XYZ file of N, CA and C in Angstrom:
639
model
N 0.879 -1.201 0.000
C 0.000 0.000 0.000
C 0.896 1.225 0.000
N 0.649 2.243 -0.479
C 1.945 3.128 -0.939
C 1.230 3.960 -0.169
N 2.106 5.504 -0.162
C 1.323 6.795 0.858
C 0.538 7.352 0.617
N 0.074 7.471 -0.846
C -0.964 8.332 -1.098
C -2.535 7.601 -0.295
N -2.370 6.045 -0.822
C -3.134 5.350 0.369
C -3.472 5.588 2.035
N -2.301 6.042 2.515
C -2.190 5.613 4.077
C -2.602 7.459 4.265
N -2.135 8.571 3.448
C -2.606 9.873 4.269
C -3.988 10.020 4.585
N -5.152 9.687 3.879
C -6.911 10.011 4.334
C -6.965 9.281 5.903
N -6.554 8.276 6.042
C -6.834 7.664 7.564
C -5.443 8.125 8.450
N -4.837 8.806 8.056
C -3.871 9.148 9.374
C -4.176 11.042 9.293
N -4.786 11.115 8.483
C -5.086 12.622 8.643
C -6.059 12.786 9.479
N -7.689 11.681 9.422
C -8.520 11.312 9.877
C -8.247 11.352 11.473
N -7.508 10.789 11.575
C -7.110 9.564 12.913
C -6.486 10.993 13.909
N -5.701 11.917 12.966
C -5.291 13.355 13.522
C -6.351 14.851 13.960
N -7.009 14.454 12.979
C -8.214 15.383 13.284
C -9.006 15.182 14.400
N -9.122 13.887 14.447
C -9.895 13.294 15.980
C -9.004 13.571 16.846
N -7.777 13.081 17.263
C -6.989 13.391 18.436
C -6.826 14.643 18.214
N -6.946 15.459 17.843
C -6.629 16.629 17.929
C -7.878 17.916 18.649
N -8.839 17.074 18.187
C -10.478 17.316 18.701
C -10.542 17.228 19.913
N -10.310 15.782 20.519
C -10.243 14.891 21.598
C -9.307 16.384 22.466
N -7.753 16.443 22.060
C -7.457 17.337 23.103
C -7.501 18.832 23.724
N -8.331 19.218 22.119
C -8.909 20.591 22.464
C -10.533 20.702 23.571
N -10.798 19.122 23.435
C -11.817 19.122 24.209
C -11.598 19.087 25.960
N -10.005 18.603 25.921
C -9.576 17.790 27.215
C -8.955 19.227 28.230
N -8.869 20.299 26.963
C -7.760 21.390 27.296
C -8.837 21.835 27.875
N -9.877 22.365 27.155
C -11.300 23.348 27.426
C -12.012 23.138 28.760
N -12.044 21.346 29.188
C -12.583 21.400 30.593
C -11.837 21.313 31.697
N -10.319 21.149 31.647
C -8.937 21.639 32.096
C -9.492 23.019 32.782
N -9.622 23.908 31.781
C -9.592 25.083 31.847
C -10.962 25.833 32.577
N -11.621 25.300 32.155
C -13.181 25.424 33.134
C -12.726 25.254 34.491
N -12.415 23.947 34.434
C -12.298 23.145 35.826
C -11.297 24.479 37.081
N -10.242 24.593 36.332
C -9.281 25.539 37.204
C -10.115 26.486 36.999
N -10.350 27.569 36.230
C -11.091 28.800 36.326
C -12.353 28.704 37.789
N -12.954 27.340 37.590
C -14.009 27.028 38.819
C -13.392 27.134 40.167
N -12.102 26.134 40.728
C -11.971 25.989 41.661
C -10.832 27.061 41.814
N -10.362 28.239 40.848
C -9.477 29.465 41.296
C -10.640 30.275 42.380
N -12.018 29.953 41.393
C -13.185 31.124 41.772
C -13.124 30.847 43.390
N -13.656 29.241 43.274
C -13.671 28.515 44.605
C -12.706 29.130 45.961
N -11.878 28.884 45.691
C -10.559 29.438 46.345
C -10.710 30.979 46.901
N -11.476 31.993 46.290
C -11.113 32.975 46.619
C -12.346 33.089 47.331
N -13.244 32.387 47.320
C -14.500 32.547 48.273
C -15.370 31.374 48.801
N -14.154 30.529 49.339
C -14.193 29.562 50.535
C -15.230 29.588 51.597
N -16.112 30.050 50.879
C -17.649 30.415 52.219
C -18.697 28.991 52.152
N -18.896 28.640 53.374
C -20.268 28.262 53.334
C -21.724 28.843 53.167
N -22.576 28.046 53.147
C -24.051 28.738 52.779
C -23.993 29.837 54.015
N -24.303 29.291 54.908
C -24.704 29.707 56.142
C -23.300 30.371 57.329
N -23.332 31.077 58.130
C -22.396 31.797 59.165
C -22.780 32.060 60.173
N -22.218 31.488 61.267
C -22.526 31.717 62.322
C -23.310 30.951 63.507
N -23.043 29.490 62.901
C -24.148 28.817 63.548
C -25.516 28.783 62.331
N -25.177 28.720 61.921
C -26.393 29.102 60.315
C -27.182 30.077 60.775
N -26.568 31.292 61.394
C -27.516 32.376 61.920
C -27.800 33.060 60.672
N -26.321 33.331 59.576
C -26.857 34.469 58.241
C -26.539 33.901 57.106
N -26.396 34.471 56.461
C -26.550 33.629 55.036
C -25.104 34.590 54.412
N -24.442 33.657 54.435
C -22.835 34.033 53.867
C -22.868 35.386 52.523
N -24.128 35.071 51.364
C -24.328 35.759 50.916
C -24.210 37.560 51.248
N -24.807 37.657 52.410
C -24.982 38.935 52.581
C -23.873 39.628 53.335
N -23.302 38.527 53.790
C -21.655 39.002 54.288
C -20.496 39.199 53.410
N -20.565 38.516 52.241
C -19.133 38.252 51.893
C -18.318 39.635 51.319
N -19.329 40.773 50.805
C -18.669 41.450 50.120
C -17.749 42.524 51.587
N -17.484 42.362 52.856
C -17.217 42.669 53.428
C -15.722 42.244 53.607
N -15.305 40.492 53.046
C -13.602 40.278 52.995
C -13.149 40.272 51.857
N -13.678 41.802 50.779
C -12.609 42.228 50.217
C -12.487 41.116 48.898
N -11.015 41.167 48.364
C -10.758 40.663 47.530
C -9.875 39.450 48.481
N -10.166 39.081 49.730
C -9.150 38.216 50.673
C -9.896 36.893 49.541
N -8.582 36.232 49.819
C -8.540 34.528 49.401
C -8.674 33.579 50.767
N -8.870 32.494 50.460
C -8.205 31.254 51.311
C -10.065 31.014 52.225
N -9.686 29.998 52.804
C -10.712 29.399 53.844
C -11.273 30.494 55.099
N -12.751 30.452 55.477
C -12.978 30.986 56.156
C -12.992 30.367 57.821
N -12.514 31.370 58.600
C -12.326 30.568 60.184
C -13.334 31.506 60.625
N -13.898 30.715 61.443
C -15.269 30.837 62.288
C -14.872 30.761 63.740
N -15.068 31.218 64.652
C -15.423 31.296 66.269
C -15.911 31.731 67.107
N -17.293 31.011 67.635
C -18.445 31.427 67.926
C -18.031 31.315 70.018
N -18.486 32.271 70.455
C -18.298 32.412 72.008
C -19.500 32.211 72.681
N -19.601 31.600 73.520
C -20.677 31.262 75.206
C -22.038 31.545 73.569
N -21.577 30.431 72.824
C -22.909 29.802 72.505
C -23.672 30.383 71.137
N -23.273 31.486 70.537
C -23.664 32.560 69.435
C -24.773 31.503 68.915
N -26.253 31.562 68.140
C -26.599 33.399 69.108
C -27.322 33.101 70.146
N -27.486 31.472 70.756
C -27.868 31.592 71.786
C -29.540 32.430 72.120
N -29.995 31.714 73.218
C -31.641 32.064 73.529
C -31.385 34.100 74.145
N -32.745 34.421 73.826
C -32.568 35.869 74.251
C -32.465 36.503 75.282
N -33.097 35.756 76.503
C -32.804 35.918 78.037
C -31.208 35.075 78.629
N -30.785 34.540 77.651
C -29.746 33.788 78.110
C -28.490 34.745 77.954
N -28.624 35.660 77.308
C -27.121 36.539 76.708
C -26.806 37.895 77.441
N -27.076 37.988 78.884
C -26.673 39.220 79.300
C -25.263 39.138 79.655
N -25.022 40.380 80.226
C -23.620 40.105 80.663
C -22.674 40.733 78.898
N -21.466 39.787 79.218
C -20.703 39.924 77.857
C -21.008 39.890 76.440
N -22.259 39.011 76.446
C -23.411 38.408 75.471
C -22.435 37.454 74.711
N -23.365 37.186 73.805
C -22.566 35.727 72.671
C -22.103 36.943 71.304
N -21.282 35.968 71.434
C -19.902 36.610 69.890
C -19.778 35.492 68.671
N -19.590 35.705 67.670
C -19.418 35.283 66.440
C -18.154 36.088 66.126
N -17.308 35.716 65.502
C -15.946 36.367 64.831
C -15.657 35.313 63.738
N -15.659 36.209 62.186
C -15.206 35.654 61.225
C -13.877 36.173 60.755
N -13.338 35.412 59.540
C -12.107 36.154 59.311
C -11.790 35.528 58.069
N -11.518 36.337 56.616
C -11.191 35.482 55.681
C -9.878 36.404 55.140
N -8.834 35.767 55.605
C -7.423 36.470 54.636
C -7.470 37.519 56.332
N -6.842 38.639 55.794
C -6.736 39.812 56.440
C -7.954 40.285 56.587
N -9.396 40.007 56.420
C -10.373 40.503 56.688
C -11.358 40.030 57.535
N -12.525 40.882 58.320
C -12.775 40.368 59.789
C -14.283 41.078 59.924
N -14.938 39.899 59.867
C -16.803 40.304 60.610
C -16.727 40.023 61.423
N -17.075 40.481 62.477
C -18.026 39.975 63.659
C -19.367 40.624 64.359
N -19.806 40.126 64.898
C -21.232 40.419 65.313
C -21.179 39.815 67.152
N -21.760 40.368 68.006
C -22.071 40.653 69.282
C -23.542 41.044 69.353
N -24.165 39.779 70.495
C -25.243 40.559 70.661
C -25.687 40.431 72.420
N -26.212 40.945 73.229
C -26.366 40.757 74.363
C -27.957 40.812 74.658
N -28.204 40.845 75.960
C -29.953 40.725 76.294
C -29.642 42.231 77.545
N -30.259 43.282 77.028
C -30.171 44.855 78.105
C -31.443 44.660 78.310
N -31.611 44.949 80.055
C -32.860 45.020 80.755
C -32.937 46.610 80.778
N -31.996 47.524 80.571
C -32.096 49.058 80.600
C -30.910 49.617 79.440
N -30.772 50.273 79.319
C -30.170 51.000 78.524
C -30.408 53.331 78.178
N -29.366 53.434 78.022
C -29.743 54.668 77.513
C -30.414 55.119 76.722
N -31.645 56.025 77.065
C -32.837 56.529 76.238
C -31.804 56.973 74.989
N -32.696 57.263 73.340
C -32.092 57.620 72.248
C -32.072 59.210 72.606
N -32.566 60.048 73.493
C -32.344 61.510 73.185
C -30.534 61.212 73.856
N -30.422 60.644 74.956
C -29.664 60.650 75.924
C -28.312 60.178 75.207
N -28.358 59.191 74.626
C -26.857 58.434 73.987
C -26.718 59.458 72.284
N -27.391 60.168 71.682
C -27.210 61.409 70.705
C -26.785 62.728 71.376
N -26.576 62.562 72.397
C -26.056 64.139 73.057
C -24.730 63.328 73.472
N -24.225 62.005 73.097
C -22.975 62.275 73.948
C -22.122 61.320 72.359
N -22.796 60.868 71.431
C -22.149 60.472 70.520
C -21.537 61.156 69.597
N -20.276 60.770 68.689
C -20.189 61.414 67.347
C -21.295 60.836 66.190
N -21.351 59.812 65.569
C -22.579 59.286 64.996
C -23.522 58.430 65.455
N -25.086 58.679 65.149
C -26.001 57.867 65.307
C -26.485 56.937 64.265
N -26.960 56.016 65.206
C -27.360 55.186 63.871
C -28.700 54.940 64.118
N -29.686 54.253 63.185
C -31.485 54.565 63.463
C -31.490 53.390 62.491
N -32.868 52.299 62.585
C -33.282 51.334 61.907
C -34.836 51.624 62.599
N -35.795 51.828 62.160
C -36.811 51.977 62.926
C -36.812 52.192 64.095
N -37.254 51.342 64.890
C -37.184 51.939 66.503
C -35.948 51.344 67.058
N -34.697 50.853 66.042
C -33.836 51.073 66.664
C -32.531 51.977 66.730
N -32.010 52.206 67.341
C -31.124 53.010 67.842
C -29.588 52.833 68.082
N -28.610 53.274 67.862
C -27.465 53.236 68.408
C -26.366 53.857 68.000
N -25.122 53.444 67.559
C -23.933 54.576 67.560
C -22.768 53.795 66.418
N -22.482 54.764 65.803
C -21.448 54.155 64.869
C -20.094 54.800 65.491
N -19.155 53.659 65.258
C -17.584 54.136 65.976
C -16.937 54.265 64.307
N -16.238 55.300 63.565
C -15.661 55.250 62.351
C -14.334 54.254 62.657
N -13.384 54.598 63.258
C -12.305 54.244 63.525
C -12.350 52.449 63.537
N -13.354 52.198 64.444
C -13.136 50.755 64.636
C -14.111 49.893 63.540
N -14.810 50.695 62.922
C -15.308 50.316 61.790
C -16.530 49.615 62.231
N -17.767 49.713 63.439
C -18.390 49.247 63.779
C -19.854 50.153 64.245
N -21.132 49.334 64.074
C -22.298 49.997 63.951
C -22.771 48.921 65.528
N -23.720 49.799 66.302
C -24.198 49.014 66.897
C -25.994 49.580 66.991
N -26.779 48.728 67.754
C -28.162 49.321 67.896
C -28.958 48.394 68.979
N -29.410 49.054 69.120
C -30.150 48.932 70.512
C -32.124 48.279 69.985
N -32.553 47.292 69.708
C -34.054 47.139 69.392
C -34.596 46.741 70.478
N -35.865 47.307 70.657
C -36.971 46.591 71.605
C -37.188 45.193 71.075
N -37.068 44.583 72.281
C -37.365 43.106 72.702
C -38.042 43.042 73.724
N -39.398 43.688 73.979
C -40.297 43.212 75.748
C -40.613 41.988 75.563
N -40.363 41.515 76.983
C -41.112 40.131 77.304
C -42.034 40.176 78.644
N -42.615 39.601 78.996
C -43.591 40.077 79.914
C -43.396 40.210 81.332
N -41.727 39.389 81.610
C -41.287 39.857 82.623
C -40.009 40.893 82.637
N -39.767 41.316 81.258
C -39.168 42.829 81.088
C -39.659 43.772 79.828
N -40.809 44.433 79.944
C -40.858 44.944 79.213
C -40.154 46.216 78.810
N -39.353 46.726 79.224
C -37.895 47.476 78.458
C -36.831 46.876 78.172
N -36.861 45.584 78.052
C -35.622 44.722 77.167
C -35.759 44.959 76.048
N -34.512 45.052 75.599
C -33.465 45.717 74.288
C -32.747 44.485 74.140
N -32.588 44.265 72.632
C -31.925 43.834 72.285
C -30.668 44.501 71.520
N -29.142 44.120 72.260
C -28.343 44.871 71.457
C -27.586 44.050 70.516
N -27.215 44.654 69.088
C -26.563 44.316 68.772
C -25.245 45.239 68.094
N -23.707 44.480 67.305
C -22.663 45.466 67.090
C -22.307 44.123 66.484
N -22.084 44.793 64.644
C -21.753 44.843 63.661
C -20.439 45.468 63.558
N -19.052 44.925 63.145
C -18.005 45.248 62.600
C -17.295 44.372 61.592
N -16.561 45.447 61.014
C -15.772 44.375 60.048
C -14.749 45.587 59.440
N -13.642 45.024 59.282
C -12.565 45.825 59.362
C -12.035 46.620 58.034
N -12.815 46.055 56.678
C -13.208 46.724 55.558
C -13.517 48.181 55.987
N -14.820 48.337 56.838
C -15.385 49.416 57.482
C -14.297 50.356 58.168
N -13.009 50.128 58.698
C -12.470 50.355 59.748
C -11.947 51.896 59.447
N -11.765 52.406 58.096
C -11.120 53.607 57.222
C -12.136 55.192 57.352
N -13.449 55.235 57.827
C -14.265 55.879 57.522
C -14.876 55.878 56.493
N -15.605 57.392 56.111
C -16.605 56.868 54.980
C -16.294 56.624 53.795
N -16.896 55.311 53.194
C -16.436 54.953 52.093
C -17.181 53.217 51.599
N -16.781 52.865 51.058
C -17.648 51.631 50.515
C -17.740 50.871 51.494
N -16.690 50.680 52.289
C -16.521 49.680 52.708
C -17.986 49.998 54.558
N -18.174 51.092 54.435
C -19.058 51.793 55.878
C -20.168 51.264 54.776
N -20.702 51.447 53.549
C -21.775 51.391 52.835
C -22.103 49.981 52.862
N -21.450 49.109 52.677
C -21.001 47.618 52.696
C -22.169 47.308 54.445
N -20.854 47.627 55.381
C -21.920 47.955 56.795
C -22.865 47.980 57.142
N -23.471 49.190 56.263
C -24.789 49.910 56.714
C -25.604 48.705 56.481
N -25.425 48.457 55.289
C -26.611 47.013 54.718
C -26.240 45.470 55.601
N -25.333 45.752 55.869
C -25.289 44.299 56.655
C -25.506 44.297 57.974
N -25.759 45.418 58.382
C -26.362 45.912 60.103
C -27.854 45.571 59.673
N -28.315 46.370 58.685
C -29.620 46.358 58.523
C -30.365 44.580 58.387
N -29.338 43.818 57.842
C -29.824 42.324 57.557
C -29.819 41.938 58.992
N -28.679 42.279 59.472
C -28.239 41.262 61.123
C -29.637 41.448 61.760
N -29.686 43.012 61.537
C -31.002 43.721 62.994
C -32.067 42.422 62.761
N -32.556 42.603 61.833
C -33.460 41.720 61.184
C -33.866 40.585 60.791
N -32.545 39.860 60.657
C -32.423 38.522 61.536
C -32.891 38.092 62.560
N -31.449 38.479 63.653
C -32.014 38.234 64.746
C -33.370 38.541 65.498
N -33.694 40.318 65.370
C -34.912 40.251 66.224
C -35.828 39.866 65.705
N -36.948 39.419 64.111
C -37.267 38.506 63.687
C -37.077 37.000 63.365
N -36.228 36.271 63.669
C -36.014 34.844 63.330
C -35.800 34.092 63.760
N -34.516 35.185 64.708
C -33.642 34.319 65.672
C -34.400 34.755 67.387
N -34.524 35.635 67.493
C -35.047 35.896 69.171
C -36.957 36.331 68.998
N -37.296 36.492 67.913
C -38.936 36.740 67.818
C -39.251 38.370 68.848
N -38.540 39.431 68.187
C -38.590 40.046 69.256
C -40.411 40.368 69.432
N -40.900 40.863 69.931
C -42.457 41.859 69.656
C -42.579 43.024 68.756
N -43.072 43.093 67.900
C -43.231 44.301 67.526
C -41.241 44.271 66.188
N -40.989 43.143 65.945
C -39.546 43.082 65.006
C -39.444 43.083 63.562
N -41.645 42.634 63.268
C -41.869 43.039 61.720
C -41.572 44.468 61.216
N -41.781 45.114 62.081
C -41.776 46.535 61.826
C -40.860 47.099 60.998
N -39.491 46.822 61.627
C -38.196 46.793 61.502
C -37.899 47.435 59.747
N -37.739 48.211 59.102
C -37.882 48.392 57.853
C -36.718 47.998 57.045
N -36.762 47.560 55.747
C -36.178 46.775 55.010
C -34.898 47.802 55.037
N -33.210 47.263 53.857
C -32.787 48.300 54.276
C -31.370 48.394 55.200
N -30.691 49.322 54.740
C -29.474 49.631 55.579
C -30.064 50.234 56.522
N -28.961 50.303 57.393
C -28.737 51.287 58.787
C -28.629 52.240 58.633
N -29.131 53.358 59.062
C -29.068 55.424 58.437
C -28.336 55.672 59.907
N -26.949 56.571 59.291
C -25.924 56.710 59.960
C -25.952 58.886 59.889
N -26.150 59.115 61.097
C -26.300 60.821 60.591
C -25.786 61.179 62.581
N -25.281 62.459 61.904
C -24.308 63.727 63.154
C -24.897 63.392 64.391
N -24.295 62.876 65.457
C -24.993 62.973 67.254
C -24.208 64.674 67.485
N -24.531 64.590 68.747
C -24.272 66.066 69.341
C -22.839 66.160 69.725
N -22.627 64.828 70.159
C -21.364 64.685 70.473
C -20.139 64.823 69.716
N -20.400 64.972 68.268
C -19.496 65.849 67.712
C -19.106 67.827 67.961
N -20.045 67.543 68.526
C -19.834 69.369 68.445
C -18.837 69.821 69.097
């Protein structure tokens, strides 16, 4: 059989392997492109004890890579009469970047005229209340939680994350909306506060206390 014979089936036979490894390259290439993605946002569904939904946190660590470490304190988030004192803590951390959330059970607290005459910023979610620190990059707020053997229990909570930590800027905007999810969480889902539908959809509105003056 001479060559003019043998080139149609080895040209054949080339076109296929050649198919074959542009096909082998292409899901190569998927495959890494997937698990680079993977890699840089190492989150589970859920955070915190499956208190939030990773979703609404993540844009808070940045462009950080690698696995997320979790460590939840005296129980996060724990029943609502159970958390006075130090209260329960959650602390996340992905790369150089850092959420955490604190929440406690207050049988009293400072009226809102009273803690705006001595703050630099306030913060407001419906009827709740509290104080933004710029520096440490953290929002906190104060919601009604009565129960029938305290009806001026507050629920507090304090939102940080170290994105936030610069002043104003995306990373406080980032904040505002993820205070507004936490509030709303917890005193609807997680503790049932009274009166926690209310709560309006929505970031946290951050505006001048007196205590700048």
């Amino acid at each position: 059989m001479d060559s003019g014979q043998r080139n149609p089936w080895i040209g054949k036979r080339l076109v296929l392997l050649c198919g074959i490894l542009v096909v082998a390259v292409g899901a190569s290439l998927v495959w890494w492109q997937q698990s680079r993605a993977q890699g840089k946002t190492a989150l589970p569904s859920r955070l915190c004890n499956d208190t939030f939904s990773s979703a609404e946190v993540k844009s808070l660590y940045g462009e950080s890579e690698g696995a997320l470490k979790q460590d939840t304190i005296r129980g996060f988030p724990g029943a609502f009469g159970d958390t006075p004192g130090l209260g329960v803590v959650c602390e996340t951390s992905l790369g150089n970047r850092s959420v955490n959330f604190r929440v406690k059970h207050m049988r009293w607290g400072k009226p809102k005229k009273e803690l705006m005459g001595e703050v630099e910023y306030v913060t407001e979610l419906g009827s709740g209340y509290g104080d933004y620190n710029k520096d440490r990059g953290e929002i906190s707020l104060r919601i009604p939680c009565p129960s029938s053997e305290t009806p001026t229990a507050t629920l507090y909570m304090k939102v940080g994350a170290t994105l936030a930590g610069a002043g104003p800027g995306e990373g406080v905007s980032k904040l505002k909306r993820l205070a507004g999810y936490a509030a709303r969480t917890l005193a609807q889902n997680v503790y049932k506060c009274k009166g926690a539908d209310e709560l309006p959809e929505g970031p946290v509105h951050i505006r001048r206390g007196e205590g700048s003056r």
